[in-house]
Short mmCIF file of C-alpha atoms and ligand atoms in Angstrom, two decimals:
data_model
loop_
_atom_site.label_atom_id
_atom_site.label_comp_id
_atom_site.label_asym_id
_atom_site.label_seq_id
_atom_site.Cartn_x
_atom_site.Cartn_y
_atom_site.Cartn_z
CA MET A 24 91.90 155.09 23.44
CA ARG A 25 90.24 156.72 26.71
CA VAL A 26 87.46 160.52 25.75
CA ARG A 27 86.43 162.44 28.09
CA VAL A 28 82.38 163.90 27.21
CA ARG A 29 81.16 166.88 29.72
CA ARG A 30 77.95 168.63 28.93
CA ALA A 31 77.40 170.21 25.74
CA SER A 32 76.45 174.21 25.53
CA GLY A 33 75.20 173.48 21.34
CA LEU A 34 76.55 171.52 18.83
CA ALA A 35 76.02 172.63 15.73
CA GLY A 36 78.03 173.49 11.86
CA THR A 37 78.34 170.56 8.77
CA VAL A 38 79.11 166.79 9.14
CA GLU A 39 80.72 165.04 6.31
CA VAL A 40 80.79 161.81 7.69
CA PRO A 41 82.41 159.67 5.81
CA GLY A 42 81.49 156.69 2.55
CA ASP A 43 79.02 153.64 3.75
CA LYS A 44 80.31 151.32 4.52
CA SER A 45 78.07 148.68 3.79
CA ILE A 46 78.39 149.73 -0.10
CA SER A 47 81.50 150.57 0.24
CA HIS A 48 82.42 146.66 1.46
CA ARG A 49 80.20 144.86 -1.29
CA ALA A 50 81.80 148.11 -4.24
CA VAL A 51 85.26 146.30 -3.38
CA LEU A 52 83.89 142.56 -3.14
CA PHE A 53 82.22 142.91 -6.66
CA SER A 54 84.78 144.78 -7.86
CA ALA A 55 86.27 140.56 -8.23
CA LEU A 56 83.35 139.62 -10.42
CA GLY A 57 84.93 142.19 -12.58
CA ASP A 58 87.35 142.58 -15.05
CA SER A 59 87.65 146.26 -15.54
CA PRO A 60 89.35 149.10 -13.46
CA LEU A 61 86.29 150.58 -11.28
CA GLN A 62 88.23 154.12 -9.46
CA LEU A 63 86.37 154.06 -6.17
CA GLU A 64 85.34 157.59 -4.39
CA HIS A 65 84.58 158.36 -1.10
CA LEU A 66 85.42 154.64 0.56
CA ALA A 67 84.54 154.01 3.79
CA PRO A 68 88.21 154.32 5.60
CA GLY A 69 87.69 152.35 8.60
CA ALA A 70 89.31 149.66 9.31
CA ASP A 71 86.37 146.89 8.39
CA VAL A 72 86.60 147.98 5.04
CA LYS A 73 90.60 147.78 4.88
CA SER A 74 89.78 144.36 6.16
CA THR A 75 87.87 143.50 3.12
CA ALA A 76 90.54 144.92 0.67
CA GLY A 77 92.87 143.18 2.45
CA CYS A 78 91.44 139.85 1.56
CA LEU A 79 90.36 141.05 -2.09
CA GLU A 80 94.06 141.96 -2.24
CA ALA A 81 94.45 138.07 -1.47
CA LEU A 82 91.97 137.11 -3.88
CA GLY A 83 93.83 138.51 -6.55
CA LEU A 84 92.81 142.05 -6.84
CA GLN A 85 94.76 144.55 -7.95
CA ARG A 86 94.80 147.88 -5.86
CA THR A 87 96.26 151.31 -5.87
CA VAL A 88 95.53 154.57 -4.34
CA GLY A 89 95.60 157.34 -6.59
CA ALA A 90 97.14 160.98 -4.98
CA ASP A 91 93.48 162.50 -3.56
CA GLY A 92 92.86 158.98 -1.36
CA SER A 93 90.49 157.54 -4.34
CA LEU A 94 90.93 153.25 -4.47
CA ARG A 95 91.52 151.73 -8.43
CA VAL A 96 90.37 148.75 -8.24
CA GLN A 97 91.07 146.08 -10.89
CA GLY A 98 89.79 142.39 -11.32
CA ARG A 99 90.03 139.08 -12.62
CA GLY A 100 86.32 138.24 -13.05
CA THR A 101 87.98 135.16 -11.10
CA LEU A 102 89.81 134.71 -7.68
CA LEU A 103 93.21 133.37 -6.85
CA PRO A 104 94.19 130.82 -4.28
CA PRO A 105 95.33 133.08 -1.69
CA PRO A 106 98.60 132.64 -0.42
CA GLY A 107 98.03 132.09 3.39
CA PRO A 108 94.49 132.74 6.40
CA LEU A 109 92.50 135.76 4.55
CA ASP A 110 92.74 138.17 8.24
CA CYS A 111 88.16 139.60 8.32
CA GLY A 112 90.04 141.93 11.37
CA ASN A 113 86.83 143.11 13.46
CA SER A 114 84.23 143.09 10.38
CA GLY A 115 81.16 140.87 9.93
CA THR A 116 80.25 141.56 6.66
CA THR A 117 83.51 141.24 5.38
CA MET A 118 83.53 137.18 7.21
CA ARG A 119 80.36 136.76 5.75
CA LEU A 120 79.89 138.00 2.76
CA LEU A 121 83.33 136.82 1.52
CA SER A 122 81.83 133.01 2.64
CA GLY A 123 80.10 133.30 -0.55
CA LEU A 124 82.66 134.84 -2.62
CA VAL A 125 85.37 132.50 -1.94
CA ALA A 126 82.97 129.15 -1.79
CA GLY A 127 81.16 129.73 -5.47
CA ALA A 128 84.85 130.58 -6.52
CA GLY A 129 85.24 127.37 -5.50
CA VAL A 130 88.93 128.35 -3.96
CA VAL A 131 90.72 126.95 -0.91
CA ALA A 132 91.08 129.46 1.82
CA THR A 133 90.76 130.06 5.24
CA LEU A 134 88.80 132.82 7.03
CA ASP A 135 90.14 134.18 10.00
CA GLY A 136 89.11 137.02 12.44
CA ASP A 137 90.48 139.18 15.31
CA ALA A 138 88.38 137.15 19.47
CA SER A 139 85.79 138.99 18.53
CA LEU A 140 84.61 138.31 14.82
CA ARG A 141 85.83 134.81 16.35
CA ARG A 142 83.50 133.91 18.22
CA ARG A 143 80.46 135.87 16.32
CA PRO A 144 77.81 132.90 14.40
CA MET A 145 79.50 131.96 10.70
CA ALA A 146 77.00 128.44 10.93
CA ARG A 147 73.94 131.21 9.47
CA VAL A 148 76.16 131.15 6.50
CA LEU A 149 78.35 127.69 6.35
CA VAL A 150 74.51 125.56 6.94
CA PRO A 151 73.22 126.65 3.84
CA LEU A 152 76.76 127.06 1.49
CA ARG A 153 77.28 123.21 2.44
CA ALA A 154 73.31 122.32 1.49
CA MET A 155 74.88 124.15 -2.11
CA GLY A 156 77.43 121.83 -2.12
CA ALA A 157 80.64 124.24 -0.33
CA GLN A 158 82.77 121.93 1.31
CA ALA A 159 83.13 124.30 4.50
CA VAL A 160 83.73 123.83 7.93
CA GLY A 161 84.05 126.10 11.26
CA THR A 162 85.33 125.71 14.87
CA ARG A 163 82.28 124.78 16.97
CA PHE A 164 82.13 127.38 19.31
CA LEU A 165 79.30 127.71 21.82
CA LYS A 166 76.37 125.90 19.94
CA ASP A 167 77.55 127.24 17.09
CA GLU A 168 79.95 127.07 14.25
CA CYS A 169 82.50 130.08 13.47
CA ALA A 170 85.83 131.77 12.81
CA PRO A 171 88.04 130.62 11.57
CA LEU A 172 86.18 129.52 8.76
CA HIS A 173 87.96 126.16 6.16
CA PHE A 174 86.89 126.36 2.39
CA SER A 175 87.81 123.35 0.22
CA GLY A 176 85.88 123.64 -3.21
CA GLY A 177 82.79 122.14 -4.12
CA ALA A 178 80.79 122.80 -7.01
CA LEU A 179 77.46 124.03 -6.30
CA GLN A 180 73.90 124.49 -7.31
CA GLY A 181 71.41 126.58 -6.75
CA ARG A 182 68.73 126.12 -3.66
CA ALA A 183 65.89 127.75 -2.19
CA HIS A 184 66.64 129.23 0.87
CA GLN A 185 64.54 130.33 3.56
CA LEU A 186 66.32 132.60 6.30
CA ASN A 187 65.45 132.52 9.85
CA VAL A 188 66.46 136.23 10.79
CA ALA A 189 66.61 139.23 8.55
CA SER A 190 70.69 139.68 8.10
CA ALA A 191 71.72 141.82 4.08
CA GLN A 192 75.27 140.05 5.24
CA VAL A 193 74.07 136.31 5.00
CA LYS A 194 71.60 136.84 1.92
CA SER A 195 74.40 138.89 0.42
CA CYS A 196 76.61 135.90 1.35
CA LEU A 197 74.07 133.70 -0.54
CA VAL A 198 73.94 135.85 -3.23
CA LEU A 199 77.53 135.79 -4.03
CA ALA A 200 77.36 132.00 -4.34
CA GLY A 201 74.53 131.83 -6.56
CA LEU A 202 76.13 133.55 -9.02
CA GLN A 203 78.91 130.67 -9.24
CA ALA A 204 76.24 127.83 -8.69
CA ASP A 205 74.12 126.09 -11.73
CA GLY A 206 70.53 126.20 -11.26
CA VAL A 207 68.69 129.42 -9.68
CA THR A 208 69.45 130.38 -5.82
CA SER A 209 66.41 131.52 -3.83
CA ILE A 210 66.07 133.41 -1.05
CA ARG A 211 63.25 134.29 1.54
CA GLU A 212 63.86 136.76 4.13
CA PRO A 213 61.25 137.61 6.81
CA GLU A 214 61.47 140.97 6.63
CA PRO A 215 63.30 143.12 4.91
CA SER A 216 67.05 143.88 5.60
CA ARG A 217 69.37 146.31 3.20
CA ASP A 218 69.48 146.16 -0.23
CA HIS A 219 73.17 147.64 -0.97
CA THR A 220 73.68 144.17 -3.09
CA GLU A 221 70.39 143.69 -5.28
CA ARG A 222 70.72 147.23 -5.67
CA MET A 223 74.16 147.45 -6.96
CA LEU A 224 74.53 144.01 -8.71
CA HIS A 225 71.39 145.02 -10.69
CA ALA A 226 72.84 147.86 -12.27
CA TRP A 227 76.55 145.72 -13.01
CA GLY A 228 74.56 143.88 -14.81
CA ALA A 229 74.42 141.01 -12.38
CA PRO A 230 71.27 138.19 -13.30
CA LEU A 231 69.12 138.63 -10.31
CA ARG A 232 65.63 139.91 -9.49
CA VAL A 233 63.06 140.29 -7.47
CA ALA A 234 59.79 138.40 -7.37
CA PRO A 235 56.84 139.85 -6.03
CA ASP A 236 56.97 137.97 -3.58
CA GLY A 237 59.89 139.48 -2.28
CA THR A 238 61.85 136.04 -3.22
CA LEU A 239 65.75 137.05 -4.30
CA LEU A 240 66.16 134.54 -7.42
CA VAL A 241 69.90 134.48 -8.47
CA GLU A 242 71.31 132.55 -11.59
CA ARG A 243 75.23 131.91 -12.63
CA LEU A 244 77.10 134.91 -13.70
CA THR A 245 77.89 133.97 -16.98
CA ARG A 246 80.55 136.79 -18.05
CA PRO A 247 82.02 139.32 -15.63
CA LEU A 248 79.65 141.96 -14.21
CA SER A 249 79.96 145.39 -16.15
CA LEU A 250 81.18 147.06 -13.77
CA PRO A 251 80.97 151.28 -13.55
CA SER A 252 84.20 153.29 -14.33
CA ARG A 253 83.92 155.00 -11.38
CA LEU A 254 81.87 154.53 -8.30
CA ARG A 255 81.29 157.67 -5.58
CA VAL A 256 80.17 156.11 -2.26
CA PRO A 257 77.29 158.30 -0.69
CA GLY A 258 77.68 158.94 3.23
CA ASP A 259 77.15 156.75 6.07
CA PRO A 260 73.44 157.15 7.42
CA SER A 261 74.50 154.99 10.41
CA SER A 262 77.68 157.07 10.93
CA ALA A 263 75.92 160.62 10.86
CA ALA A 264 73.36 158.72 12.96
CA PHE A 265 75.96 159.97 16.25
CA PHE A 266 75.33 164.08 14.19
CA VAL A 267 71.92 163.71 13.82
CA GLY A 268 71.29 162.05 17.88
CA ALA A 269 73.20 164.61 19.60
CA ALA A 270 71.55 167.81 17.86
CA VAL A 271 68.27 166.46 18.46
CA LEU A 272 69.09 166.31 21.90
CA VAL A 273 71.33 169.30 22.86
CA PRO A 274 69.05 172.16 23.22
CA GLY A 275 70.33 174.78 20.17
CA GLY A 276 71.69 172.34 18.77
CA SER A 277 71.47 172.30 14.86
CA VAL A 278 73.47 169.76 12.31
CA SER A 279 73.82 170.14 8.48
CA CYS A 280 75.38 166.34 7.22
CA PRO A 281 74.78 166.78 3.24
CA GLY A 282 75.58 163.17 0.80
CA VAL A 283 73.87 161.46 2.91
CA ASP A 284 72.98 157.71 1.82
CA VAL A 285 68.70 157.00 2.06
CA ASN A 286 67.93 154.29 0.91
CA PRO A 287 64.40 153.55 2.92
CA THR A 288 66.06 150.18 3.97
CA ARG A 289 68.70 152.09 6.17
CA THR A 290 66.36 155.06 7.12
CA GLY A 291 64.13 153.25 10.10
CA PHE A 292 66.19 155.75 12.70
CA LEU A 293 65.28 158.96 11.61
CA ARG A 294 61.51 157.54 11.25
CA VAL A 295 61.57 156.71 14.78
CA LEU A 296 63.45 160.31 15.68
CA ALA A 297 60.72 162.46 13.45
CA ARG A 298 57.87 160.10 15.78
CA MET A 299 59.35 161.06 18.77
CA GLY A 300 59.00 164.92 17.30
CA ALA A 301 62.00 165.84 16.62
CA GLN A 302 62.70 168.44 13.88
CA LEU A 303 64.81 166.32 10.88
CA ARG A 304 64.33 167.87 6.97
CA LEU A 305 65.93 166.05 4.34
CA GLU A 306 67.22 168.22 1.27
CA PRO A 307 67.13 165.28 -1.44
CA GLY A 308 70.71 165.32 -3.44
CA GLN A 309 71.40 163.22 -6.48
CA ASP A 310 71.42 159.84 -6.34
CA ALA A 311 74.21 157.72 -5.87
CA ALA A 312 75.57 153.74 -6.23
CA GLY A 313 71.88 153.69 -7.12
CA ASP A 314 70.20 154.80 -4.00
CA PRO A 315 69.20 157.78 -3.05
CA VAL A 316 71.31 161.28 -1.26
CA ALA A 317 70.16 163.61 1.20
CA THR A 318 71.53 166.37 2.78
CA LEU A 319 69.91 166.02 6.49
CA HIS A 320 69.07 168.76 8.23
CA VAL A 321 68.55 168.33 12.11
CA ARG A 322 67.69 171.63 14.94
CA GLY A 323 67.21 169.97 18.41
CA GLY A 324 65.54 170.99 22.03
CA SER A 325 62.33 169.82 20.97
CA ARG A 326 60.67 167.78 23.66
CA LEU A 327 60.43 164.23 22.69
CA ARG A 328 57.96 162.49 23.34
CA SER A 329 58.61 158.09 23.91
CA THR A 330 57.45 155.34 21.29
CA THR A 331 57.47 151.65 20.88
CA ILE A 332 59.97 150.28 18.30
CA HIS A 333 58.51 146.86 16.63
CA PRO A 334 60.30 143.50 15.22
CA ALA A 335 59.79 144.63 11.49
CA GLU A 336 61.07 147.98 12.03
CA VAL A 337 64.37 146.80 14.23
CA PRO A 338 66.57 145.89 10.02
CA SER A 339 66.01 149.26 8.87
CA LEU A 340 67.82 150.72 11.94
CA LEU A 341 69.79 147.85 13.22
CA ASP A 342 72.72 150.07 13.12
CA GLU A 343 71.21 153.14 15.43
CA VAL A 344 69.89 151.14 18.34
CA PRO A 345 72.73 151.62 20.87
CA LEU A 346 72.25 155.77 20.14
CA LEU A 347 67.84 155.04 19.88
CA ALA A 348 68.52 153.39 24.15
CA VAL A 349 70.02 157.34 24.63
CA VAL A 350 67.69 158.97 22.49
CA ALA A 351 65.00 157.04 24.56
CA SER A 352 66.50 157.66 27.64
CA GLN A 353 65.45 161.51 26.77
CA ALA A 354 62.20 161.33 25.40
CA GLU A 355 58.49 161.65 28.08
CA GLY A 356 57.16 158.37 29.11
CA VAL A 357 58.85 154.50 28.26
CA THR A 358 60.70 153.58 24.50
CA ARG A 359 59.61 150.05 24.11
CA LEU A 360 61.56 148.27 21.56
CA SER A 361 60.91 144.38 20.97
CA GLY A 362 62.44 141.78 17.60
CA ALA A 363 66.58 142.95 18.53
CA ALA A 364 67.83 139.60 19.91
CA GLU A 365 70.08 139.93 17.00
CA LEU A 366 71.87 142.34 18.09
CA ARG A 367 73.47 140.97 20.96
CA VAL A 368 74.85 139.16 17.88
CA LYS A 369 76.81 141.82 17.40
CA GLU A 370 80.88 143.15 17.22
CA SER A 371 79.22 143.13 21.25
CA ASP A 372 76.33 142.01 23.07
CA ARG A 373 74.91 145.08 22.40
CA LEU A 374 71.06 144.89 24.31
CA ARG A 375 72.99 144.05 27.55
CA GLN A 376 75.97 147.48 26.61
CA VAL A 377 73.09 149.39 26.25
CA CYS A 378 71.80 148.44 29.09
CA GLN A 379 74.39 148.69 32.02
CA ALA A 380 75.72 151.73 30.50
CA LEU A 381 72.71 153.53 30.63
CA ARG A 382 71.96 152.06 34.50
CA ALA A 383 75.64 153.31 34.81
CA MET A 384 74.45 156.64 34.32
CA GLY A 385 71.22 156.55 36.52
CA ALA A 386 68.85 156.39 33.87
CA GLU A 387 65.97 153.37 34.29
CA VAL A 388 65.78 150.70 31.79
CA GLU A 389 64.62 147.26 31.78
CA GLU A 390 66.42 143.96 29.21
CA THR A 391 64.70 141.49 27.16
CA GLU A 392 66.14 139.19 25.85
CA ASP A 393 65.12 140.98 22.90
CA GLY A 394 64.81 144.21 23.39
CA PHE A 395 64.85 146.84 26.43
CA ALA A 396 62.29 149.43 27.69
CA VAL A 397 63.48 152.12 28.58
CA GLN A 398 61.95 155.04 31.12
CA GLY A 399 62.22 158.47 30.02
CA PRO A 400 63.63 161.28 30.39
CA ALA A 401 66.32 161.08 32.58
CA ARG A 402 69.28 163.54 34.38
CA LEU A 403 71.85 161.17 32.99
CA GLN A 404 75.11 161.41 35.02
CA GLY A 405 78.47 161.07 33.89
CA ALA A 406 80.20 157.62 34.49
CA TYR A 407 83.04 155.73 34.07
CA LEU A 408 82.35 153.23 30.91
CA ASP A 409 83.52 151.07 28.12
CA ALA A 410 83.47 150.99 24.89
CA ALA A 411 83.27 146.77 25.09
CA GLY A 412 85.44 146.90 22.13
CA ASP A 413 82.48 148.15 19.86
CA HIS A 414 82.78 151.19 17.61
CA ARG A 415 79.33 151.74 17.70
CA ILE A 416 78.40 151.65 21.61
CA ALA A 417 81.72 154.03 21.97
CA MET A 418 80.15 156.56 19.43
CA ALA A 419 76.63 156.67 20.55
CA PHE A 420 77.74 156.75 25.23
CA ALA A 421 79.86 160.08 23.91
CA VAL A 422 76.77 161.66 22.53
CA ALA A 423 75.44 160.16 26.09
CA GLY A 424 78.29 161.84 27.87
CA LEU A 425 76.97 165.21 25.50
CA VAL A 426 73.88 165.39 28.08
CA ALA A 427 74.77 164.00 31.49
CA ASP A 428 75.08 166.41 34.28
CA GLY A 429 79.15 166.39 35.08
CA GLU A 430 82.49 163.76 32.98
CA THR A 431 81.37 160.94 30.55
CA THR A 432 84.61 158.71 30.81
CA LEU A 433 84.52 156.76 28.11
CA ASP A 434 87.42 154.41 27.66
CA GLY A 435 88.45 151.86 24.30
CA ALA A 436 87.37 154.45 22.59
CA GLU A 437 89.58 153.66 19.27
CA TRP A 438 87.38 151.08 18.25
CA ALA A 439 85.08 154.39 16.70
CA ASP A 440 88.29 154.10 14.33
CA ILE A 441 86.24 150.04 12.95
CA SER A 442 83.85 152.67 11.31
CA TYR A 443 84.64 156.47 11.74
CA PRO A 444 88.23 157.92 12.16
CA GLY A 445 88.29 160.77 13.06
CA PHE A 446 84.63 160.09 15.07
CA PHE A 447 85.70 162.18 18.43
CA VAL A 448 87.68 164.86 16.68
CA GLU A 449 84.57 166.40 14.46
CA LEU A 450 82.31 166.06 18.24
CA SER A 451 85.36 167.43 19.53
CA ALA A 452 84.52 170.33 17.04
CA ARG A 453 80.52 170.40 16.65
CA SER A 454 80.17 170.62 20.56
CA ALA A 455 82.92 173.08 21.58
CA GLY A 456 85.11 171.17 23.48
CA ALA A 457 83.35 169.48 25.58
CA VAL A 458 84.36 165.83 23.93
CA GLN A 459 88.38 165.91 24.82
CA ALA A 460 89.98 163.42 23.25
C1 LIG B 12 75.87 144.79 7.73
C2 LIG B 12 74.20 143.91 7.87
C3 LIG B 12 74.31 144.18 8.89
C4 LIG B 12 74.09 145.09 9.62
C5 LIG B 12 75.90 145.45 9.12
C6 LIG B 12 76.12 145.31 8.24
C7 LIG B 12 75.94 145.06 5.64
O1 LIG B 12 74.76 143.01 9.86
O2 LIG B 12 74.30 145.36 11.29
O3 LIG B 12 76.44 146.94 10.13
O4 LIG B 12 76.35 145.23 5.21
O5 LIG B 12 75.09 143.78 4.92
P1 LIG B 12 73.48 141.45 9.30
O6 LIG B 12 73.05 140.82 8.32
O7 LIG B 12 74.03 140.45 10.29
O8 LIG B 12 72.03 142.00 9.91
#
């Protein structure tokens, strides 16, 4: 799909963003370790969570869609052998979390995905799972192991894991394996990553705790999880970020996003924007899925100043980096990011893609091994861009087009459906038609 974007003369309104993708994946996956029905409301509507639900159904989870669009799932407390390969689509979260669930259950299964997912590194989950006793092999690709992944049983034993990268996907994979392993599984991360797994599983009665030094300790689950009967998924802060970013940049912009998850492990983007001089206000709402929730109020037109984003902050704004680069191009001075090499192994090499796209729009950008330096403020020019098969690149550069001269043509805009179906329709409505899908 090709989208055309012109400079926006305003950006206004209230945007109800879709349910959080990370929480939605987890709710569906974890429900398989329970044996009572769970009604999931406001589940993330994108293709990634559909991939998770499809895989879990093949593993024996029952699911029905209600008239109100909610999803009712019912697990068996155990998994059934799947009839064929499990298709994780484009979703790294599906593949990595499912690896831990499948390895722990000891079922024979193959996990596969699309061309992009087949290029993403999976040794980071296979190596620690094998250390726990899983029979798990991937397919050699470059220096890593990639999908398809083959699991063929093996009784798991708890181990002490020290992760090299702060990754909520790897951590969650090992938690799911640890819940089905003998003994204690411990996990230490270099920096704290998003903690939805810990919060949700703890609330659902799993034997898991965080030691005072931050080590996560997991023991075998001896009875099915105590699922709530209903869960409403809060709004996705990573989806809200595009409207927040757009409202900050467009003069006279004014946007509110109600019901957004503001778990501190997810809101580094908001902290960085505030530091750059953006006008943001959080109006607290009612907690959901164990997380704090707020309405985000944003006003645009402030003079933004550059900032330095340190490695320790990166996990809390990981998925917002492409958008932050766009915002940085409009801030006075040089914004530097480091410690973000992980961005190179996302749905695309996001450091490369954002630097190339910003340069194509006329900004001065230096790409480094693990980050970038963006010189602002740049007078962006409309350009021809391709989303490079990456939903976050597609949405971030639609925002860039709203503050560029002339017209920006964005090919591959349909990739936004991975996390935010309807994004371009919403952005068009808020920007009085500056976006034409
Ligand atoms: C996610 C974790 C992050 C993030 C991804 C979702 C999750 O990935 O980029 O979009 O739900 O656990 P990593 O675990 O690879 O850092």
